[in-house]
Amino acid sequence: MRIARSIAELRLALAGAGRASFVPTMGNLHEGHLTLVRLAREFDTPVVSSIFVNRLQFAPSEDFDTYPRTFEHDCELLDGAGCDLLFAPPESELYPQPQTYTVLPPAALANILEGQFRPGFFNGVCTVVLKLLNCVGPCAAIFGKKDYQQLLVVREMVRQLALPVEIIAGETARAADGLALSSRNGYLSATQRNEAPALAAELRRVAAAVQSGAGGWPELEAAAMRALEQRGWRPDYVAIRRQADLGVPAPGSRPAGDEPLVVLGAATLGATRLIDNIEIAPAA
C-alpha cells in the first residue's frame, strides 16, 4: 500500500491508474471500516482510503484534540484489507488557509436529528467530503449505514451538485452482542461496554413493534427513551423516520406501504455518545 501525504502525491499516484473506489475515514479504524474497504474491492478498481480528522465537524466542546490517532495500526489494517493507496494529509495540506468556502446542506435534512444536537456538524462533513472527492476523483465512494443521516446528506450533495461519483452504502458492522462498531466504543469502560448493546436492542424493539403494525409511534419513541433513561443513559432522540429523506411519516401511514422506514437513536452512556439505527422494511 502506498501512502500519499499531499494532493500532488495523490494525483501522481493515481495518474493512469483509472478511477478509484474511495473509503474516507478519520482513522482509529475497526472492522466496520475494513468491511467498507473490502466492499470497495468488489468494483475491480484501485482502492483509495483516506485518514483525516476533520476539525470542521467538531464543535468546540467535542473531542477533536483527544480523538484517537492510531496511524501505524490503521495502515496495517488497511494494507491487510486490500487498500492500494492511502491519502493521509496533514491539516495544513487540506486546509492551507481558513476554509471560508463551505458547503451548507439543506436544513430539512441536515438540521434534524444529529444536526439538531450537533449544530454545524453536516456543514463540516459536506465540506471535507466534497474536498476529498475533488482530490481523489473516484467513480464510487463507500459510506457506512451506521452514520445513516450522514450517508443521506452526502448522497443528496452528490446528486444536487452533479458530481460524477456513485455513493455506495455499506451495512452496519456489529459486534456479536449487537453493538454497532464505532471508533468511540473505545471510550467505554468495561461496565459501559457491557451495557452499550442496549441502545441497539431498544431500537430493534421499536422496529419490531412498527413492523408488527403497532400504532402510536410517538409513544413508542418516548417509551424507548424512558427505557434508556432508566438504564442510566441520556438519550437525545429515538425517531421513526422515512428511509428516503428522514422525514416524519404521515399520520396513519403503515410500514406495509411502499415507503421503507428506519428507527434512529442517539444517547450518551457515561461520557460517550453513541448513535445507531435499524431499518424497517415494508411488510410483505
PDB file of C-alpha atoms in Angstrom:
ATOM      1  CA  MET A   1       0.000   0.000   0.000  1.00  0.00           C
ATOM      2  CA  ARG A   2       1.317   3.408  -0.979  1.00  0.00           C
ATOM      3  CA  ILE A   3       0.852   6.467   1.223  1.00  0.00           C
ATOM      4  CA  ALA A   4       0.334   9.972  -0.185  1.00  0.00           C
ATOM      5  CA  ARG A   5       0.726  12.930   2.133  1.00  0.00           C
ATOM      6  CA  SER A   6      -0.081  15.677  -0.347  1.00  0.00           C
ATOM      7  CA  ILE A   7      -2.691  16.251  -3.044  1.00  0.00           C
ATOM      8  CA  ALA A   8       0.082  16.344  -5.636  1.00  0.00           C
ATOM      9  CA  GLU A   9       1.411  12.955  -4.471  1.00  0.00           C
ATOM     10  CA  LEU A  10      -2.108  11.535  -4.511  1.00  0.00           C
ATOM     11  CA  ARG A  11      -2.816  12.670  -8.050  1.00  0.00           C
ATOM     12  CA  LEU A  12       0.564  11.459  -9.259  1.00  0.00           C
ATOM     13  CA  ALA A  13      -0.079   8.024  -7.736  1.00  0.00           C
ATOM     14  CA  LEU A  14      -3.496   7.849  -9.411  1.00  0.00           C
ATOM     15  CA  ALA A  15      -2.315   9.066 -12.818  1.00  0.00           C
ATOM     16  CA  GLY A  16      -3.016   6.396 -15.401  1.00  0.00           C
ATOM     17  CA  ALA A  17      -4.500   4.009 -12.845  1.00  0.00           C
ATOM     18  CA  GLY A  18      -8.123   4.627 -13.746  1.00  0.00           C
ATOM     19  CA  ARG A  19     -10.784   5.976 -11.443  1.00  0.00           C
ATOM     20  CA  ALA A  20     -10.688   4.532  -7.954  1.00  0.00           C
ATOM     21  CA  SER A  21     -13.161   3.394  -5.345  1.00  0.00           C
ATOM     22  CA  PHE A  22     -12.826   5.525  -2.237  1.00  0.00           C
ATOM     23  CA  VAL A  23     -13.359   4.964   1.501  1.00  0.00           C
ATOM     24  CA  PRO A  24     -12.926   8.161   3.562  1.00  0.00           C
ATOM     25  CA  THR A  25     -12.204   7.741   7.286  1.00  0.00           C
ATOM     26  CA  MET A  26     -10.964   9.669  10.308  1.00  0.00           C
ATOM     27  CA  GLY A  27      -8.688   6.820  11.349  1.00  0.00           C
ATOM     28  CA  ASN A  28      -8.800   4.806  14.581  1.00  0.00           C
ATOM     29  CA  LEU A  29     -10.023   2.016  12.347  1.00  0.00           C
ATOM     30  CA  HIS A  30     -12.086  -1.035  13.244  1.00  0.00           C
ATOM     31  CA  GLU A  31     -13.711  -3.929  11.400  1.00  0.00           C
ATOM     32  CA  GLY A  32     -16.539  -1.687  10.207  1.00  0.00           C
ATOM     33  CA  HIS A  33     -14.109   0.438   8.195  1.00  0.00           C
ATOM     34  CA  LEU A  34     -12.394  -2.657   6.818  1.00  0.00           C
ATOM     35  CA  THR A  35     -15.745  -4.023   5.664  1.00  0.00           C
ATOM     36  CA  LEU A  36     -16.145  -0.874   3.568  1.00  0.00           C
ATOM     37  CA  VAL A  37     -12.659  -1.307   2.099  1.00  0.00           C
ATOM     38  CA  ARG A  38     -13.497  -4.889   1.135  1.00  0.00           C
ATOM     39  CA  LEU A  39     -16.721  -3.661  -0.454  1.00  0.00           C
ATOM     40  CA  ALA A  40     -14.687  -1.148  -2.466  1.00  0.00           C
ATOM     41  CA  ARG A  41     -12.526  -4.004  -3.764  1.00  0.00           C
ATOM     42  CA  GLU A  42     -15.584  -5.512  -5.454  1.00  0.00           C
ATOM     43  CA  PHE A  43     -15.564  -2.713  -8.028  1.00  0.00           C
ATOM     44  CA  ASP A  44     -12.356  -4.006  -9.644  1.00  0.00           C
ATOM     45  CA  THR A  45     -10.751  -0.571  -9.380  1.00  0.00           C
ATOM     46  CA  PRO A  46      -7.841   0.797  -7.398  1.00  0.00           C
ATOM     47  CA  VAL A  47      -8.957   1.243  -3.783  1.00  0.00           C
ATOM     48  CA  VAL A  48      -8.121   4.518  -2.070  1.00  0.00           C
ATOM     49  CA  SER A  49      -8.794   5.303   1.562  1.00  0.00           C
ATOM     50  CA  SER A  50      -8.141   8.479   3.497  1.00  0.00           C
ATOM     51  CA  ILE A  51      -7.340   9.252   7.113  1.00  0.00           C
ATOM     52  CA  PHE A  52      -8.084  12.816   8.109  1.00  0.00           C
ATOM     53  CA  VAL A  53      -9.515  14.030  11.410  1.00  0.00           C
ATOM     54  CA  ASN A  54     -11.685  16.887  10.194  1.00  0.00           C
ATOM     55  CA  ARG A  55     -11.702  19.818  12.570  1.00  0.00           C
ATOM     56  CA  LEU A  56     -14.676  21.417  10.783  1.00  0.00           C
ATOM     57  CA  GLN A  57     -17.155  18.787  12.007  1.00  0.00           C
ATOM     58  CA  PHE A  58     -16.207  19.062  15.693  1.00  0.00           C
ATOM     59  CA  ALA A  59     -17.902  21.565  17.984  1.00  0.00           C
ATOM     60  CA  PRO A  60     -15.625  23.435  20.430  1.00  0.00           C
ATOM     61  CA  SER A  61     -16.885  21.196  23.245  1.00  0.00           C
ATOM     62  CA  GLU A  62     -16.224  17.946  21.339  1.00  0.00           C
ATOM     63  CA  ASP A  63     -13.206  15.668  21.230  1.00  0.00           C
ATOM     64  CA  PHE A  64     -11.101  16.888  18.276  1.00  0.00           C
ATOM     65  CA  ASP A  65      -7.852  17.154  20.247  1.00  0.00           C
ATOM     66  CA  THR A  66      -8.345  13.839  22.064  1.00  0.00           C
ATOM     67  CA  TYR A  67      -9.800  11.876  19.144  1.00  0.00           C
ATOM     68  CA  PRO A  68      -7.637   8.728  18.939  1.00  0.00           C
ATOM     69  CA  ARG A  69      -4.878   8.843  16.315  1.00  0.00           C
ATOM     70  CA  THR A  70      -3.623   5.299  15.612  1.00  0.00           C
ATOM     71  CA  PHE A  71      -1.931   5.827  12.260  1.00  0.00           C
ATOM     72  CA  GLU A  72       0.579   2.956  12.171  1.00  0.00           C
ATOM     73  CA  HIS A  73      -2.009   0.383  13.253  1.00  0.00           C
ATOM     74  CA  ASP A  74      -4.517   1.848  10.783  1.00  0.00           C
ATOM     75  CA  CYS A  75      -2.003   1.399   7.964  1.00  0.00           C
ATOM     76  CA  GLU A  76      -1.520  -2.257   8.855  1.00  0.00           C
ATOM     77  CA  LEU A  77      -5.277  -2.832   8.856  1.00  0.00           C
ATOM     78  CA  LEU A  78      -5.839  -1.054   5.550  1.00  0.00           C
ATOM     79  CA  ASP A  79      -2.996  -2.917   3.867  1.00  0.00           C
ATOM     80  CA  GLY A  80      -4.406  -6.228   5.066  1.00  0.00           C
ATOM     81  CA  ALA A  81      -7.890  -5.354   3.815  1.00  0.00           C
ATOM     82  CA  GLY A  82      -6.639  -4.625   0.303  1.00  0.00           C
ATOM     83  CA  CYS A  83      -6.295  -0.839   0.200  1.00  0.00           C
ATOM     84  CA  ASP A  84      -3.955   0.216  -2.609  1.00  0.00           C
ATOM     85  CA  LEU A  85      -3.382   3.861  -1.722  1.00  0.00           C
ATOM     86  CA  LEU A  86      -3.829   5.815   1.500  1.00  0.00           C
ATOM     87  CA  PHE A  87      -4.289   9.585   1.396  1.00  0.00           C
ATOM     88  CA  ALA A  88      -3.202  10.912   4.800  1.00  0.00           C
ATOM     89  CA  PRO A  89      -2.695  14.672   4.502  1.00  0.00           C
ATOM     90  CA  PRO A  90      -1.738  16.940   7.389  1.00  0.00           C
ATOM     91  CA  GLU A  91      -4.277  19.612   8.200  1.00  0.00           C
ATOM     92  CA  SER A  92      -2.070  22.231   6.546  1.00  0.00           C
ATOM     93  CA  GLU A  93      -2.346  20.344   3.242  1.00  0.00           C
ATOM     94  CA  LEU A  94      -6.109  20.011   3.115  1.00  0.00           C
ATOM     95  CA  TYR A  95      -6.776  23.389   4.746  1.00  0.00           C
ATOM     96  CA  PRO A  96      -3.754  25.551   3.796  1.00  0.00           C
ATOM     97  CA  GLN A  97      -5.801  28.629   4.655  1.00  0.00           C
ATOM     98  CA  PRO A  98      -9.016  29.168   6.622  1.00  0.00           C
ATOM     99  CA  GLN A  99     -11.792  27.229   4.868  1.00  0.00           C
ATOM    100  CA  THR A 100     -14.114  30.182   4.281  1.00  0.00           C
ATOM    101  CA  TYR A 101     -15.868  28.438   1.391  1.00  0.00           C
ATOM    102  CA  THR A 102     -18.067  25.752   2.927  1.00  0.00           C
ATOM    103  CA  VAL A 103     -20.994  23.557   1.906  1.00  0.00           C
ATOM    104  CA  LEU A 104     -24.332  24.376   3.541  1.00  0.00           C
ATOM    105  CA  PRO A 105     -26.648  21.355   3.252  1.00  0.00           C
ATOM    106  CA  PRO A 106     -30.432  21.854   3.291  1.00  0.00           C
ATOM    107  CA  ALA A 107     -31.860  22.442   6.748  1.00  0.00           C
ATOM    108  CA  ALA A 108     -34.710  19.968   6.230  1.00  0.00           C
ATOM    109  CA  LEU A 109     -32.200  17.118   6.080  1.00  0.00           C
ATOM    110  CA  ALA A 110     -29.183  18.442   7.979  1.00  0.00           C
ATOM    111  CA  ASN A 111     -30.675  20.352  10.919  1.00  0.00           C
ATOM    112  CA  ILE A 112     -32.756  17.485  12.305  1.00  0.00           C
ATOM    113  CA  LEU A 113     -31.703  14.538  14.500  1.00  0.00           C
ATOM    114  CA  GLU A 114     -27.880  14.719  14.606  1.00  0.00           C
ATOM    115  CA  GLY A 115     -27.920  18.234  13.192  1.00  0.00           C
ATOM    116  CA  GLN A 116     -30.207  19.417  15.983  1.00  0.00           C
ATOM    117  CA  PHE A 117     -27.824  18.197  18.666  1.00  0.00           C
ATOM    118  CA  ARG A 118     -24.591  18.944  16.784  1.00  0.00           C
ATOM    119  CA  PRO A 119     -25.181  22.289  15.018  1.00  0.00           C
ATOM    120  CA  GLY A 120     -22.914  22.780  12.029  1.00  0.00           C
ATOM    121  CA  PHE A 121     -21.803  19.146  12.010  1.00  0.00           C
ATOM    122  CA  PHE A 122     -23.027  18.404   8.495  1.00  0.00           C
ATOM    123  CA  ASN A 123     -21.573  21.645   7.134  1.00  0.00           C
ATOM    124  CA  GLY A 124     -18.172  20.315   8.189  1.00  0.00           C
ATOM    125  CA  VAL A 125     -18.882  16.820   6.858  1.00  0.00           C
ATOM    126  CA  CYS A 126     -20.048  18.048   3.442  1.00  0.00           C
ATOM    127  CA  THR A 127     -17.158  20.467   3.073  1.00  0.00           C
ATOM    128  CA  VAL A 128     -14.471  17.878   3.750  1.00  0.00           C
ATOM    129  CA  VAL A 129     -16.206  15.145   1.728  1.00  0.00           C
ATOM    130  CA  LEU A 130     -16.549  17.446  -1.286  1.00  0.00           C
ATOM    131  CA  LYS A 131     -12.885  18.396  -0.976  1.00  0.00           C
ATOM    132  CA  LEU A 132     -11.775  14.759  -0.681  1.00  0.00           C
ATOM    133  CA  LEU A 133     -13.915  13.728  -3.657  1.00  0.00           C
ATOM    134  CA  ASN A 134     -12.318  16.505  -5.697  1.00  0.00           C
ATOM    135  CA  CYS A 135      -8.855  15.327  -4.653  1.00  0.00           C
ATOM    136  CA  VAL A 136      -9.396  11.617  -5.343  1.00  0.00           C
ATOM    137  CA  GLY A 137     -11.849  11.798  -8.259  1.00  0.00           C
ATOM    138  CA  PRO A 138     -13.331   8.351  -7.583  1.00  0.00           C
ATOM    139  CA  CYS A 139     -16.008   6.511  -9.534  1.00  0.00           C
ATOM    140  CA  ALA A 140     -17.538   5.293  -6.258  1.00  0.00           C
ATOM    141  CA  ALA A 141     -17.319   6.306  -2.611  1.00  0.00           C
ATOM    142  CA  ILE A 142     -18.410   3.994   0.189  1.00  0.00           C
ATOM    143  CA  PHE A 143     -20.104   5.198   3.376  1.00  0.00           C
ATOM    144  CA  GLY A 144     -21.448   3.045   6.201  1.00  0.00           C
ATOM    145  CA  LYS A 145     -25.113   2.928   7.152  1.00  0.00           C
ATOM    146  CA  LYS A 146     -24.211   3.286  10.831  1.00  0.00           C
ATOM    147  CA  ASP A 147     -23.971   7.036  10.171  1.00  0.00           C
ATOM    148  CA  TYR A 148     -27.338   6.956   8.406  1.00  0.00           C
ATOM    149  CA  GLN A 149     -28.042  10.667   8.242  1.00  0.00           C
ATOM    150  CA  GLN A 150     -24.507  11.378   7.035  1.00  0.00           C
ATOM    151  CA  LEU A 151     -24.984   8.871   4.221  1.00  0.00           C
ATOM    152  CA  LEU A 152     -28.179  10.607   3.072  1.00  0.00           C
ATOM    153  CA  VAL A 153     -26.690  14.103   3.380  1.00  0.00           C
ATOM    154  CA  VAL A 154     -23.637  13.141   1.300  1.00  0.00           C
ATOM    155  CA  ARG A 155     -25.740  11.303  -1.287  1.00  0.00           C
ATOM    156  CA  GLU A 156     -28.002  14.333  -1.724  1.00  0.00           C
ATOM    157  CA  MET A 157     -24.994  16.666  -2.015  1.00  0.00           C
ATOM    158  CA  VAL A 158     -23.543  14.492  -4.765  1.00  0.00           C
ATOM    159  CA  ARG A 159     -26.892  14.388  -6.574  1.00  0.00           C
ATOM    160  CA  GLN A 160     -27.569  18.120  -6.399  1.00  0.00           C
ATOM    161  CA  LEU A 161     -24.019  19.104  -7.387  1.00  0.00           C
ATOM    162  CA  ALA A 162     -23.988  16.522 -10.207  1.00  0.00           C
ATOM    163  CA  LEU A 163     -20.715  15.012  -9.018  1.00  0.00           C
ATOM    164  CA  PRO A 164     -19.580  12.056 -11.181  1.00  0.00           C
ATOM    165  CA  VAL A 165     -19.387   9.569  -8.304  1.00  0.00           C
ATOM    166  CA  GLU A 166     -21.717   6.856  -7.047  1.00  0.00           C
ATOM    167  CA  ILE A 167     -22.337   6.790  -3.291  1.00  0.00           C
ATOM    168  CA  ILE A 168     -22.446   3.190  -2.067  1.00  0.00           C
ATOM    169  CA  ALA A 169     -23.962   2.249   1.294  1.00  0.00           C
ATOM    170  CA  GLY A 170     -22.189  -0.369   3.401  1.00  0.00           C
ATOM    171  CA  GLU A 171     -24.153  -2.298   6.006  1.00  0.00           C
ATOM    172  CA  THR A 172     -23.504  -1.554   9.676  1.00  0.00           C
ATOM    173  CA  ALA A 173     -20.883  -3.873  11.158  1.00  0.00           C
ATOM    174  CA  ARG A 174     -21.776  -5.137  14.623  1.00  0.00           C
ATOM    175  CA  ALA A 175     -20.120  -6.998  17.469  1.00  0.00           C
ATOM    176  CA  ALA A 176     -21.532 -10.393  18.408  1.00  0.00           C
ATOM    177  CA  ASP A 177     -23.740  -8.758  21.067  1.00  0.00           C
ATOM    178  CA  GLY A 178     -25.268  -6.330  18.565  1.00  0.00           C
ATOM    179  CA  LEU A 179     -23.294  -3.183  19.346  1.00  0.00           C
ATOM    180  CA  ALA A 180     -22.609  -1.157  16.202  1.00  0.00           C
ATOM    181  CA  LEU A 181     -18.864  -0.859  15.698  1.00  0.00           C
ATOM    182  CA  SER A 182     -17.627   2.692  16.243  1.00  0.00           C
ATOM    183  CA  SER A 183     -14.307   4.344  16.978  1.00  0.00           C
ATOM    184  CA  ARG A 184     -15.909   5.914  20.043  1.00  0.00           C
ATOM    185  CA  ASN A 185     -16.650   2.498  21.562  1.00  0.00           C
ATOM    186  CA  GLY A 186     -13.062   2.634  22.763  1.00  0.00           C
ATOM    187  CA  TYR A 187     -14.042   5.360  25.225  1.00  0.00           C
ATOM    188  CA  LEU A 188     -16.367   2.961  27.097  1.00  0.00           C
ATOM    189  CA  SER A 189     -15.355   1.382  30.388  1.00  0.00           C
ATOM    190  CA  ALA A 190     -15.777  -2.390  30.751  1.00  0.00           C
ATOM    191  CA  THR A 191     -19.089  -1.889  32.569  1.00  0.00           C
ATOM    192  CA  GLN A 192     -20.311   0.586  29.967  1.00  0.00           C
ATOM    193  CA  ARG A 193     -19.260  -1.735  27.151  1.00  0.00           C
ATOM    194  CA  ASN A 194     -21.481  -4.459  28.636  1.00  0.00           C
ATOM    195  CA  GLU A 195     -24.384  -2.007  28.743  1.00  0.00           C
ATOM    196  CA  ALA A 196     -23.803  -0.438  25.303  1.00  0.00           C
ATOM    197  CA  PRO A 197     -25.778  -3.037  23.243  1.00  0.00           C
ATOM    198  CA  ALA A 198     -28.946  -1.831  24.999  1.00  0.00           C
ATOM    199  CA  LEU A 199     -29.239   1.034  22.504  1.00  0.00           C
ATOM    200  CA  ALA A 200     -29.464  -1.302  19.520  1.00  0.00           C
ATOM    201  CA  ALA A 201     -31.770  -3.619  21.461  1.00  0.00           C
ATOM    202  CA  GLU A 202     -34.174  -0.765  22.197  1.00  0.00           C
ATOM    203  CA  LEU A 203     -34.176   0.322  18.558  1.00  0.00           C
ATOM    204  CA  ARG A 204     -34.873  -3.264  17.491  1.00  0.00           C
ATOM    205  CA  ARG A 205     -37.852  -3.373  19.867  1.00  0.00           C
ATOM    206  CA  VAL A 206     -39.268  -0.217  18.312  1.00  0.00           C
ATOM    207  CA  ALA A 207     -38.634  -1.555  14.800  1.00  0.00           C
ATOM    208  CA  ALA A 208     -40.351  -4.856  15.622  1.00  0.00           C
ATOM    209  CA  ALA A 209     -43.383  -3.042  17.025  1.00  0.00           C
ATOM    210  CA  VAL A 210     -43.679  -0.879  13.909  1.00  0.00           C
ATOM    211  CA  GLN A 211     -43.188  -3.907  11.667  1.00  0.00           C
ATOM    212  CA  SER A 212     -45.979  -5.765  13.500  1.00  0.00           C
ATOM    213  CA  GLY A 213     -48.430  -2.935  12.826  1.00  0.00           C
ATOM    214  CA  ALA A 214     -48.386  -1.192  16.198  1.00  0.00           C
ATOM    215  CA  GLY A 215     -49.731   2.333  16.149  1.00  0.00           C
ATOM    216  CA  GLY A 216     -48.841   5.223  18.391  1.00  0.00           C
ATOM    217  CA  TRP A 217     -45.354   5.728  17.004  1.00  0.00           C
ATOM    218  CA  PRO A 218     -44.617   8.871  19.097  1.00  0.00           C
ATOM    219  CA  GLU A 219     -45.469   6.809  22.170  1.00  0.00           C
ATOM    220  CA  LEU A 220     -43.111   4.052  21.011  1.00  0.00           C
ATOM    221  CA  GLU A 221     -40.320   6.617  20.621  1.00  0.00           C
ATOM    222  CA  ALA A 222     -40.997   8.128  24.045  1.00  0.00           C
ATOM    223  CA  ALA A 223     -41.158   4.709  25.707  1.00  0.00           C
ATOM    224  CA  ALA A 224     -37.790   3.761  24.211  1.00  0.00           C
ATOM    225  CA  MET A 225     -36.217   6.942  25.541  1.00  0.00           C
ATOM    226  CA  ARG A 226     -37.664   6.300  29.009  1.00  0.00           C
ATOM    227  CA  ALA A 227     -36.324   2.735  28.945  1.00  0.00           C
ATOM    228  CA  LEU A 228     -32.833   4.031  28.132  1.00  0.00           C
ATOM    229  CA  GLU A 229     -33.050   6.681  30.847  1.00  0.00           C
ATOM    230  CA  GLN A 230     -33.996   4.011  33.391  1.00  0.00           C
ATOM    231  CA  ARG A 231     -30.817   2.135  32.439  1.00  0.00           C
ATOM    232  CA  GLY A 232     -28.657   5.206  33.065  1.00  0.00           C
ATOM    233  CA  TRP A 233     -28.432   6.589  29.515  1.00  0.00           C
ATOM    234  CA  ARG A 234     -29.044  10.203  28.492  1.00  0.00           C
ATOM    235  CA  PRO A 235     -30.946   9.864  25.204  1.00  0.00           C
ATOM    236  CA  ASP A 236     -31.101  12.684  22.662  1.00  0.00           C
ATOM    237  CA  TYR A 237     -33.649  11.048  20.385  1.00  0.00           C
ATOM    238  CA  VAL A 238     -35.314   7.862  19.252  1.00  0.00           C
ATOM    239  CA  ALA A 239     -37.102   8.597  15.987  1.00  0.00           C
ATOM    240  CA  ILE A 240     -39.062   6.654  13.382  1.00  0.00           C
ATOM    241  CA  ARG A 241     -38.408   8.246  10.001  1.00  0.00           C
ATOM    242  CA  ARG A 242     -38.622   7.607   6.271  1.00  0.00           C
ATOM    243  CA  GLN A 243     -35.503   5.961   4.875  1.00  0.00           C
ATOM    244  CA  ALA A 244     -35.561   8.142   1.772  1.00  0.00           C
ATOM    245  CA  ASP A 245     -35.276  11.557   3.389  1.00  0.00           C
ATOM    246  CA  LEU A 246     -35.618  11.122   7.188  1.00  0.00           C
ATOM    247  CA  GLY A 247     -38.949  12.914   7.064  1.00  0.00           C
ATOM    248  CA  VAL A 248     -41.606  12.163   9.660  1.00  0.00           C
ATOM    249  CA  PRO A 249     -44.016   9.535   8.280  1.00  0.00           C
ATOM    250  CA  ALA A 250     -47.534  10.794   7.652  1.00  0.00           C
ATOM    251  CA  PRO A 251     -50.029  10.087  10.451  1.00  0.00           C
ATOM    252  CA  GLY A 252     -51.698   6.752   9.908  1.00  0.00           C
ATOM    253  CA  SER A 253     -49.076   5.536   7.427  1.00  0.00           C
ATOM    254  CA  ARG A 254     -48.262   1.849   7.603  1.00  0.00           C
ATOM    255  CA  PRO A 255     -44.936   0.053   7.242  1.00  0.00           C
ATOM    256  CA  ALA A 256     -46.751  -2.267   4.856  1.00  0.00           C
ATOM    257  CA  GLY A 257     -46.876   0.598   2.384  1.00  0.00           C
ATOM    258  CA  ASP A 258     -44.233   1.305  -0.250  1.00  0.00           C
ATOM    259  CA  GLU A 259     -42.326   3.695   1.996  1.00  0.00           C
ATOM    260  CA  PRO A 260     -39.495   1.964   3.935  1.00  0.00           C
ATOM    261  CA  LEU A 261     -38.828   3.310   7.410  1.00  0.00           C
ATOM    262  CA  VAL A 262     -35.871   3.463   9.774  1.00  0.00           C
ATOM    263  CA  VAL A 263     -35.654   3.944  13.531  1.00  0.00           C
ATOM    264  CA  LEU A 264     -32.690   6.037  14.641  1.00  0.00           C
ATOM    265  CA  GLY A 265     -31.333   6.737  18.085  1.00  0.00           C
ATOM    266  CA  ALA A 266     -28.608   8.707  19.837  1.00  0.00           C
ATOM    267  CA  ALA A 267     -27.802   8.527  23.535  1.00  0.00           C
ATOM    268  CA  THR A 268     -24.911   9.169  25.875  1.00  0.00           C
ATOM    269  CA  LEU A 269     -23.591   6.478  28.199  1.00  0.00           C
ATOM    270  CA  GLY A 270     -21.202   7.905  30.765  1.00  0.00           C
ATOM    271  CA  ALA A 271     -19.257  10.438  28.709  1.00  0.00           C
ATOM    272  CA  THR A 272     -19.622   8.588  25.379  1.00  0.00           C
ATOM    273  CA  ARG A 273     -22.315   9.468  22.860  1.00  0.00           C
ATOM    274  CA  LEU A 274     -23.388   6.584  20.622  1.00  0.00           C
ATOM    275  CA  ILE A 275     -25.673   6.504  17.580  1.00  0.00           C
ATOM    276  CA  ASP A 276     -27.355   3.606  15.825  1.00  0.00           C
ATOM    277  CA  ASN A 277     -30.253   2.767  13.540  1.00  0.00           C
ATOM    278  CA  ILE A 278     -32.358  -0.163  12.405  1.00  0.00           C
ATOM    279  CA  GLU A 279     -34.005  -0.201   9.001  1.00  0.00           C
ATOM    280  CA  ILE A 280     -37.644  -1.350   8.840  1.00  0.00           C
ATOM    281  CA  ALA A 281     -38.516  -2.964   5.549  1.00  0.00           C
ATOM    282  CA  PRO A 282     -42.134  -2.760   4.323  1.00  0.00           C
ATOM    283  CA  ALA A 283     -44.154  -5.761   5.479  1.00  0.00           C
ATOM    284  CA  ALA A 284     -44.979  -8.308   2.806  1.00  0.00           C
TER     285      ALA A 284
END
